Tab-separated table of C-alpha atoms and ligand atoms in Angstrom:
chain	number	residue	atom	x	y	z
A	1	MET	CA	-11.287	12.175	21.246
A	2	ARG	CA	-8.659	9.580	22.080
A	3	ALA	CA	-5.700	9.388	19.721
A	4	TRP	CA	-2.236	7.876	19.561
A	5	VAL	CA	0.140	10.790	19.072
A	6	LEU	CA	3.780	10.671	17.991
A	7	LYS	CA	5.590	13.089	20.282
A	8	LYS	CA	9.211	12.362	19.407
A	9	GLN	CA	10.668	9.920	16.896
A	10	SER	CA	12.486	6.983	18.470
A	11	LYS	CA	12.857	3.215	18.189
A	12	ILE	CA	9.467	1.546	18.273
A	13	GLU	CA	10.526	-0.604	21.260
A	14	GLU	CA	10.833	2.666	23.208
A	15	ARG	CA	7.106	3.230	22.591
A	16	PRO	CA	7.216	6.688	20.982
A	17	LEU	CA	3.421	6.939	20.617
A	18	LYS	CA	1.243	8.193	23.482
A	19	LEU	CA	-2.483	7.536	23.836
A	20	VAL	CA	-3.892	10.938	24.771
A	21	GLU	CA	-7.053	13.021	24.705
A	22	VAL	CA	-6.973	15.606	21.880
A	23	GLU	CA	-9.529	17.973	20.421
A	24	THR	CA	-11.928	16.211	18.036
A	25	PRO	CA	-11.312	17.681	14.540
A	26	TYR	CA	-14.052	19.630	12.790
A	27	PRO	CA	-14.557	19.349	9.003
A	28	LYS	CA	-14.047	22.377	6.738
A	29	ASP	CA	-16.551	23.031	3.910
A	30	ASP	CA	-15.069	20.463	1.502
A	31	GLU	CA	-14.194	17.875	4.162
A	32	ILE	CA	-15.868	14.973	5.914
A	33	ARG	CA	-15.228	13.715	9.409
A	34	VAL	CA	-14.837	9.958	9.666
A	35	LYS	CA	-15.496	7.908	12.773
A	36	VAL	CA	-12.714	5.359	12.466
A	37	LEU	CA	-13.743	1.703	12.695
A	38	VAL	CA	-10.380	0.106	11.911
A	39	CYS	CA	-6.930	1.161	10.756
A	40	GLY	CA	-4.356	-1.257	9.362
A	41	VAL	CA	-0.696	-1.168	10.405
A	42	CYS	CA	1.899	-0.464	7.698
A	43	ARG	CA	5.686	-0.631	7.881
A	44	THR	CA	5.744	2.987	6.779
A	45	ASP	CA	4.175	3.894	10.173
A	46	ILE	CA	7.247	2.396	11.796
A	47	HIS	CA	9.607	4.215	9.402
A	48	ILE	CA	7.962	7.522	10.362
A	49	ALA	CA	7.848	6.736	14.094
A	50	GLU	CA	11.512	5.732	14.165
A	51	GLY	CA	12.788	8.654	12.081
A	52	ASP	CA	13.729	6.860	8.839
A	53	LEU	CA	11.349	9.335	7.246
A	54	PRO	CA	11.321	12.956	8.459
A	55	LEU	CA	8.608	14.215	10.777
A	56	LYS	CA	6.394	16.679	8.904
A	57	LYS	CA	4.102	17.793	11.727
A	58	ASP	CA	4.095	17.983	15.509
A	59	ASN	CA	1.920	15.616	17.528
A	60	LEU	CA	1.312	13.504	14.442
A	61	ILE	CA	-1.377	10.827	14.392
A	62	LEU	CA	-0.106	7.957	12.194
A	63	GLY	CA	-2.143	5.397	10.215
A	64	HIS	CA	-3.214	5.318	6.554
A	65	GLU	CA	-5.280	2.146	6.076
A	66	ILE	CA	-8.531	3.580	7.392
A	67	VAL	CA	-12.101	2.312	7.193
A	68	GLY	CA	-14.832	4.286	8.917
A	69	ILE	CA	-18.234	5.933	8.844
A	70	VAL	CA	-18.933	9.561	7.903
A	71	ASP	CA	-20.166	11.248	11.063
A	72	LYS	CA	-20.120	14.911	10.009
A	73	THR	CA	-19.952	16.682	6.647
A	74	GLY	CA	-18.677	20.145	5.727
A	75	LYS	CA	-21.199	22.650	4.327
A	76	GLY	CA	-20.177	22.125	0.679
A	77	VAL	CA	-19.934	18.325	0.714
A	78	LYS	CA	-21.879	16.606	-2.081
A	79	ARG	CA	-20.473	13.089	-2.472
A	80	PHE	CA	-21.158	11.853	1.049
A	81	LYS	CA	-23.761	11.953	3.789
A	82	VAL	CA	-23.647	11.023	7.460
A	83	GLY	CA	-23.617	7.227	7.807
A	84	ASP	CA	-21.760	6.488	4.559
A	85	LYS	CA	-18.933	3.948	4.752
A	86	VAL	CA	-15.611	5.324	3.536
A	87	GLY	CA	-11.964	4.446	3.177
A	88	VAL	CA	-8.941	6.691	3.549
A	89	SER	CA	-5.641	5.647	1.982
A	90	TRP	CA	-2.106	7.040	1.797
A	91	LEU	CA	-3.379	9.534	-0.811
A	92	ASN	CA	-4.833	12.274	1.393
A	93	SER	CA	-4.950	15.066	-1.177
A	94	THR	CA	-3.260	16.649	-4.176
A	95	CYS	CA	-3.454	20.248	-5.422
A	96	GLY	CA	-5.957	19.642	-8.225
A	97	LYS	CA	-4.404	22.438	-10.313
A	98	CYS	CA	-0.974	21.334	-11.521
A	99	LYS	CA	-0.267	19.692	-14.883
A	100	PHE	CA	-0.195	16.275	-13.230
A	101	CYS	CA	-3.514	16.684	-11.413
A	102	LEU	CA	-5.136	18.065	-14.556
A	103	SER	CA	-4.019	15.091	-16.638
A	104	GLY	CA	-5.099	12.327	-14.232
A	105	ARG	CA	-1.553	11.702	-13.015
A	106	GLU	CA	-2.022	13.141	-9.532
A	107	ASN	CA	0.471	10.638	-8.117
A	108	TYR	CA	3.195	13.008	-9.421
A	109	CYS	CA	1.622	16.154	-7.890
A	110	PRO	CA	4.329	18.133	-6.048
A	111	ASN	CA	1.718	18.805	-3.363
A	112	PHE	CA	0.830	15.153	-2.814
A	113	LYS	CA	-0.173	14.949	0.854
A	114	CYS	CA	0.075	11.653	2.695
A	115	THR	CA	-2.367	10.469	5.342
A	116	GLY	CA	-0.647	9.829	8.659
A	117	TRP	CA	2.499	11.697	7.593
A	118	ASP	CA	1.709	15.195	6.213
A	119	VAL	CA	-1.641	15.224	8.013
A	120	ASP	CA	-3.180	13.270	10.882
A	121	GLY	CA	-4.252	9.709	10.116
A	122	GLY	CA	-6.327	6.897	11.506
A	123	TYR	CA	-4.979	5.860	14.897
A	124	ALA	CA	-7.662	8.014	16.492
A	125	GLU	CA	-11.393	7.928	17.088
A	126	TYR	CA	-11.970	10.441	14.265
A	127	THR	CA	-10.137	11.649	11.201
A	128	ILE	CA	-10.752	14.296	8.546
A	129	ILE	CA	-10.430	14.093	4.767
A	130	LYS	CA	-11.473	16.169	1.763
A	131	GLU	CA	-14.523	14.515	0.245
A	132	ASP	CA	-12.786	14.214	-3.150
A	133	PHE	CA	-10.142	11.906	-1.729
A	134	ALA	CA	-12.265	9.590	0.420
A	135	LEU	CA	-13.098	6.222	-1.142
A	136	ASN	CA	-16.765	5.312	-1.175
A	137	LEU	CA	-17.190	1.877	0.440
A	138	ASN	CA	-20.994	1.786	0.599
A	139	ASP	CA	-21.214	-1.057	-1.918
A	140	ILE	CA	-18.228	-2.985	-0.591
A	141	LYS	CA	-19.352	-6.186	1.103
A	142	LEU	CA	-16.017	-7.216	2.653
A	143	GLU	CA	-15.715	-6.644	6.420
A	144	ALA	CA	-13.931	-3.445	7.502
A	145	GLU	CA	-11.091	-5.537	8.970
A	146	ASP	CA	-10.473	-7.121	5.568
A	147	VAL	CA	-10.733	-3.836	3.693
A	148	ALA	CA	-8.091	-2.001	5.794
A	149	PRO	CA	-5.047	-3.853	4.311
A	150	LEU	CA	-6.452	-3.271	0.821
A	151	MET	CA	-5.936	0.447	1.428
A	152	CYS	CA	-2.126	0.360	1.294
A	153	PRO	CA	-0.480	-2.858	0.059
A	154	GLY	CA	-3.577	-3.641	-2.004
A	155	ILE	CA	-3.815	-0.303	-3.802
A	156	ALA	CA	-0.024	0.074	-4.168
A	157	GLY	CA	0.250	-3.422	-5.638
A	158	TYR	CA	-2.554	-2.713	-8.068
A	159	CYS	CA	-0.914	0.546	-9.172
A	160	ALA	CA	2.359	-1.345	-9.808
A	161	PHE	CA	0.347	-3.932	-11.746
A	162	LYS	CA	-1.333	-1.229	-13.866
A	163	LEU	CA	2.084	0.234	-14.685
A	164	THR	CA	3.099	-3.062	-16.313
A	165	ASP	CA	0.421	-2.587	-19.024
A	166	ILE	CA	0.144	-6.370	-19.119
A	167	GLU	CA	-2.521	-8.072	-21.204
A	168	LYS	CA	-4.355	-11.357	-20.989
A	169	GLY	CA	-2.241	-14.294	-22.146
A	170	GLU	CA	1.057	-12.601	-21.233
A	171	LYS	CA	3.434	-13.798	-18.546
A	172	LEU	CA	4.016	-11.784	-15.367
A	173	GLY	CA	6.977	-12.093	-12.992
A	174	LEU	CA	6.823	-11.035	-9.331
A	175	TYR	CA	10.045	-10.686	-7.315
A	176	GLY	CA	9.462	-10.871	-3.536
A	177	PHE	CA	6.198	-12.206	-2.176
A	178	GLY	CA	4.917	-9.968	0.634
A	179	PRO	CA	1.322	-8.706	1.049
A	180	THR	CA	1.649	-6.325	-1.923
A	181	ALA	CA	2.622	-9.098	-4.328
A	182	TYR	CA	-0.137	-11.334	-2.956
A	183	TYR	CA	-2.823	-8.886	-4.122
A	184	VAL	CA	-1.180	-8.542	-7.538
A	185	LEU	CA	-1.123	-12.312	-7.982
A	186	LYS	CA	-4.821	-12.572	-7.132
A	187	VAL	CA	-5.783	-9.872	-9.642
A	188	ALA	CA	-3.489	-11.342	-12.327
A	189	ASN	CA	-5.091	-14.779	-11.886
A	190	ARG	CA	-8.510	-13.306	-12.401
A	191	LEU	CA	-7.411	-11.672	-15.638
A	192	GLY	CA	-5.979	-14.906	-17.033
A	193	ILE	CA	-2.353	-13.879	-16.653
A	194	ASP	CA	0.157	-16.623	-15.814
A	195	THR	CA	2.281	-15.463	-12.904
A	196	TYR	CA	5.804	-16.571	-11.966
A	197	VAL	CA	7.033	-15.711	-8.466
A	198	SER	CA	10.627	-15.479	-7.313
A	199	THR	CA	11.064	-15.226	-3.555
A	200	ARG	CA	13.635	-16.688	-1.200
A	201	SER	CA	11.822	-18.191	1.779
A	202	GLN	CA	10.070	-21.539	1.609
A	203	LYS	CA	7.143	-19.980	3.471
A	204	ASN	CA	6.607	-17.373	0.733
A	205	ILE	CA	7.222	-19.898	-2.066
A	206	GLU	CA	4.457	-22.098	-0.640
A	207	ALA	CA	2.170	-19.095	-0.126
A	208	ALA	CA	2.650	-18.040	-3.768
A	209	LYS	CA	1.861	-21.529	-5.067
A	210	LYS	CA	-1.216	-21.716	-2.862
A	211	ALA	CA	-2.369	-18.312	-4.100
A	212	GLY	CA	-2.169	-19.492	-7.733
A	213	ALA	CA	1.350	-18.888	-9.071
A	214	ILE	CA	2.217	-21.049	-12.103
A	215	TRP	CA	5.786	-21.315	-10.804
A	216	ALA	CA	7.362	-20.202	-7.506
A	217	ALA	CA	10.978	-20.590	-6.379
A	218	ASP	CA	14.067	-18.483	-5.736
A	219	ALA	CA	15.116	-17.506	-9.269
A	220	SER	CA	18.691	-16.876	-8.111
A	221	LYS	CA	18.932	-20.604	-7.338
A	222	LYS	CA	16.491	-22.192	-9.776
A	223	ASP	CA	16.227	-20.785	-13.281
A	224	LEU	CA	12.843	-19.429	-14.345
A	225	PRO	CA	11.349	-21.843	-16.881
A	226	CYS	CA	10.719	-19.182	-19.552
A	227	LYS	CA	11.077	-15.508	-20.427
A	228	LEU	CA	8.432	-13.129	-19.091
A	229	ASP	CA	6.534	-10.237	-20.678
A	230	ARG	CA	6.292	-7.948	-17.647
A	231	SER	CA	7.723	-8.088	-14.118
A	232	ILE	CA	7.505	-6.229	-10.825
A	233	VAL	CA	10.270	-6.044	-8.208
A	234	PHE	CA	8.885	-5.445	-4.687
A	235	PRO	CA	11.789	-5.596	-2.190
A	236	PRO	CA	14.221	-2.652	-2.084
A	237	ALA	CA	17.051	-4.806	-3.411
A	238	GLY	CA	18.868	-3.225	-6.385
A	239	ASN	CA	20.697	-6.505	-7.106
A	240	LEU	CA	17.407	-8.005	-8.311
A	241	VAL	CA	17.048	-5.512	-11.176
A	242	GLU	CA	19.512	-6.830	-13.768
A	243	PRO	CA	18.531	-10.518	-13.317
A	244	ALA	CA	14.869	-9.485	-13.586
A	245	LEU	CA	15.592	-7.554	-16.817
A	246	LYS	CA	17.539	-10.506	-18.173
A	247	LYS	CA	14.464	-12.678	-17.836
A	248	LEU	CA	12.250	-10.206	-19.725
A	249	GLU	CA	11.414	-10.592	-23.393
A	250	VAL	CA	12.488	-7.697	-25.604
A	251	GLY	CA	9.617	-5.183	-25.504
A	252	GLY	CA	8.978	-6.047	-21.858
A	253	ILE	CA	8.468	-3.672	-18.948
A	254	LEU	CA	9.990	-3.941	-15.477
A	255	VAL	CA	8.202	-2.031	-12.692
A	256	LEU	CA	10.109	-1.187	-9.512
A	257	ALA	CA	7.718	-0.807	-6.560
A	258	PRO	CA	9.944	0.270	-3.638
A	259	VAL	CA	10.196	3.810	-2.307
A	260	SER	CA	13.936	3.387	-1.767
A	261	MET	CA	16.404	0.885	-3.184
A	262	SER	CA	19.996	-0.255	-2.787
A	263	THR	CA	22.381	0.517	-5.675
A	264	ILE	CA	21.225	-0.694	-9.081
A	265	GLU	CA	23.987	-1.812	-11.415
A	266	ILE	CA	23.417	-2.860	-15.033
A	267	LYS	CA	26.551	-4.634	-16.189
A	268	ASN	CA	25.375	-5.785	-19.603
A	269	TYR	CA	23.300	-3.085	-21.277
A	270	SER	CA	23.022	-4.709	-24.692
A	271	GLN	CA	21.853	-8.102	-23.490
A	272	ASN	CA	19.798	-7.261	-20.442
A	273	LEU	CA	18.450	-3.708	-20.706
A	274	TRP	CA	18.362	-2.756	-24.390
A	275	GLY	CA	14.795	-3.077	-25.651
A	276	ARG	CA	13.167	-3.213	-22.204
A	277	ASP	CA	11.629	-0.359	-20.200
A	278	ILE	CA	11.958	0.330	-16.497
A	279	ARG	CA	9.131	2.152	-14.696
A	280	THR	CA	8.880	3.079	-11.026
A	281	LEU	CA	5.825	3.239	-8.803
A	282	PHE	CA	5.631	6.813	-7.510
A	283	ASN	CA	2.682	7.175	-5.127
A	284	VAL	CA	-0.793	5.948	-5.959
A	285	LYS	CA	-3.676	7.152	-8.111
A	286	LYS	CA	-7.198	7.536	-6.805
A	287	SER	CA	-8.908	6.029	-9.857
A	288	TRP	CA	-6.733	2.920	-9.652
A	289	GLY	CA	-7.500	2.657	-5.918
A	290	GLU	CA	-11.233	2.691	-6.619
A	291	GLU	CA	-10.831	0.194	-9.445
A	292	PHE	CA	-8.879	-2.149	-7.186
A	293	LEU	CA	-11.366	-1.988	-4.304
A	294	ASN	CA	-14.180	-3.028	-6.620
A	295	ILE	CA	-12.172	-5.932	-8.061
A	296	ALA	CA	-11.079	-7.058	-4.585
A	297	ASP	CA	-14.654	-6.956	-3.340
A	298	GLU	CA	-16.005	-8.800	-6.346
A	299	MET	CA	-13.368	-11.489	-5.806
A	300	GLN	CA	-13.769	-11.319	-2.001
A	301	ILE	CA	-9.978	-11.145	-1.679
A	302	LYS	CA	-9.049	-11.633	1.948
A	303	MET	CA	-5.651	-12.009	3.499
A	304	GLY	CA	-4.808	-13.172	6.994
A	305	LYS	CA	-5.022	-10.417	9.584
A	306	GLU	CA	-4.450	-10.227	13.331
A	307	VAL	CA	-6.812	-7.766	15.001
A	308	PHE	CA	-5.619	-5.732	18.006
A	309	PRO	CA	-7.682	-3.475	20.312
A	310	PHE	CA	-7.007	0.281	20.064
A	311	GLU	CA	-5.108	0.312	23.368
A	312	LYS	CA	-2.648	-2.304	22.043
A	313	LEU	CA	-1.500	-0.347	18.967
A	314	GLN	CA	2.015	0.062	20.268
A	315	ASP	CA	2.322	-3.664	21.018
A	316	ALA	CA	1.149	-4.396	17.457
A	317	LEU	CA	3.771	-2.029	16.005
A	318	ILE	CA	6.507	-3.745	18.031
A	319	LEU	CA	5.387	-7.189	16.816
A	320	VAL	CA	5.282	-5.994	13.180
A	321	ARG	CA	8.744	-4.469	13.598
A	322	LYS	CA	10.144	-7.740	14.932
A	323	GLY	CA	8.347	-9.779	12.265
A	324	GLU	CA	6.586	-11.678	15.050
A	325	ILE	CA	3.059	-11.132	13.902
A	326	LYS	CA	1.236	-14.403	13.175
A	327	GLU	CA	-0.636	-13.160	10.094
A	328	PRO	CA	0.567	-11.101	7.095
A	329	ASN	CA	-1.393	-8.021	8.282
A	330	ALA	CA	-2.108	-6.289	11.609
A	331	VAL	CA	-5.317	-4.318	11.977
A	332	ILE	CA	-6.298	-2.033	14.871
A	333	LYS	CA	-9.964	-2.034	15.907
A	334	ILE	CA	-10.893	1.428	17.052
A	335	SER	CA	-14.681	1.386	17.431
B	401	NAP	N1	6.164	3.381	-4.564
B	401	NAP	C1	5.101	3.563	-3.775
B	401	NAP	O1	4.403	4.574	-3.865
B	401	NAP	C2	4.786	2.486	-2.799
B	401	NAP	C3	3.640	2.505	-2.011
B	401	NAP	C4	3.417	1.430	-1.117
B	401	NAP	C5	4.355	0.389	-1.051
B	401	NAP	N2	5.451	0.440	-1.846
B	401	NAP	C6	6.506	-0.579	-1.829
B	401	NAP	O2	5.992	-1.844	-2.098
B	401	NAP	C7	6.968	-2.783	-1.673
B	401	NAP	C8	6.273	-4.024	-1.229
B	401	NAP	O3	6.005	-4.071	0.128
B	401	NAP	P1	5.733	-5.444	0.884
B	401	NAP	O4	5.626	-5.083	2.315
B	401	NAP	O5	4.645	-6.208	0.283
B	401	NAP	O6	7.043	-6.236	0.517
B	401	NAP	P2	8.303	-6.562	1.407
B	401	NAP	O7	7.854	-7.274	2.622
B	401	NAP	O8	9.170	-5.358	1.551
B	401	NAP	O9	9.050	-7.561	0.457
B	401	NAP	C9	8.386	-8.693	-0.068
B	401	NAP	C10	9.278	-9.929	0.039
B	401	NAP	O10	10.465	-9.728	-0.717
B	401	NAP	C11	11.470	-10.598	-0.216
B	401	NAP	N3	12.707	-9.845	-0.014
B	401	NAP	C12	12.963	-8.928	0.954
B	401	NAP	N4	14.230	-8.477	0.846
B	401	NAP	C13	14.773	-9.111	-0.221
B	401	NAP	C14	16.044	-9.081	-0.845
B	401	NAP	N5	17.025	-8.296	-0.371
B	401	NAP	N6	16.246	-9.862	-1.912
B	401	NAP	C15	15.281	-10.680	-2.381
B	401	NAP	N7	14.061	-10.742	-1.820
B	401	NAP	C16	13.808	-9.988	-0.762
B	401	NAP	C17	10.971	-11.152	1.086
B	401	NAP	O11	10.504	-12.461	0.871
B	401	NAP	P3	11.520	-13.715	0.988
B	401	NAP	O12	12.065	-13.698	2.369
B	401	NAP	O13	10.648	-14.868	0.671
B	401	NAP	O14	12.558	-13.482	-0.057
B	401	NAP	C18	9.787	-10.263	1.410
B	401	NAP	O15	8.781	-10.922	2.144
B	401	NAP	C19	7.843	-2.096	-0.641
B	401	NAP	O16	9.158	-2.000	-1.178
B	401	NAP	C20	7.239	-0.680	-0.533
B	401	NAP	O17	8.237	0.306	-0.442
B	401	NAP	C21	5.665	1.451	-2.694
B	402	ZN	ZN1	1.361	1.862	3.903
B	403	ZN	ZN1	-1.296	18.782	-8.342
């Protein structure tokens, strides 16, 4: 099969991926082989390609926003048959035996394996996944190209949203308005939750208002009109944490979504932190991923995407890196 392989980490402008012919993978007993239709581009791909994250395997195939069709099943596979439509997300597998896996908190599993990082991902004609971790898309009516971005920013945003434990009638704050926050806002609207967005750029402020925010501005320049019940910080900016806590009601929860963050300093514990909880998003859960896909499909949530042919993957990565992509998401069409 044809696949884009990462030979050696280097700046994305140096084109570290090579389109080569590799052996088509064969599914083990509990695995399915997926013929990849599309795979969305994520910034994490660039972090891995450039070496911000360590390389965990040689000749790695990146890509973790995969939509495809089952084309071969292992002998023991029960959930899927050839021809089924499936999704593969960042969550490739967990051990299934540890205390976290056994209590439905597999996102904390010490053996959490990531698609397109620990194991080969979707920038290839075929990919392999254990049947237990593939998402069944047979009933999803959205086009594959619209489903791909749901697989990473969509599911991650929904997991951050679930961590807030917010209820109907409460007020939600979102700090930073990228693709992840967009999906959260859409879901919050549907559940009757008033959402307040703080983001710096006029472009994102307008996008948030258009998507249904009650209020959108840069809260460091224009004071939020009220206190909030729950909030989520998306950008990796530690300086947002104390102001976000300050705007929370006592009893509120602040969820931090980033995988890394600049220094967090709490200067006034008694006024800004005391009585509030901080939670962090640590990987994603399969059940929440499934829940989100069904909600997104029911609501027909679509975000702008620019579709690139398979051969142009590297050009797409360079454009994403430079922030020169016209739409919020880039999606690679593979077959
Ligand atoms: N924990 C997990 O398991 C997991 C999984 C997937 C994703 N994530 C995280 O989810 C987050 C969201 O990703 P995303 O791509 O949607 O968001 P993003 O593009 O990183 O950030 C969203 C917006 O925040 C604003 N922003 C950026 N830097 C800022 C700063 N220093 N101060 C204030 N605002 C800033 C920008 O908008 P303006 O220019 O308008 O301010 C930006 O468009 C990422 O941090 C990622 O690490 C976590
Ligand atoms: Zn991702
Ligand atoms: Zn485990």
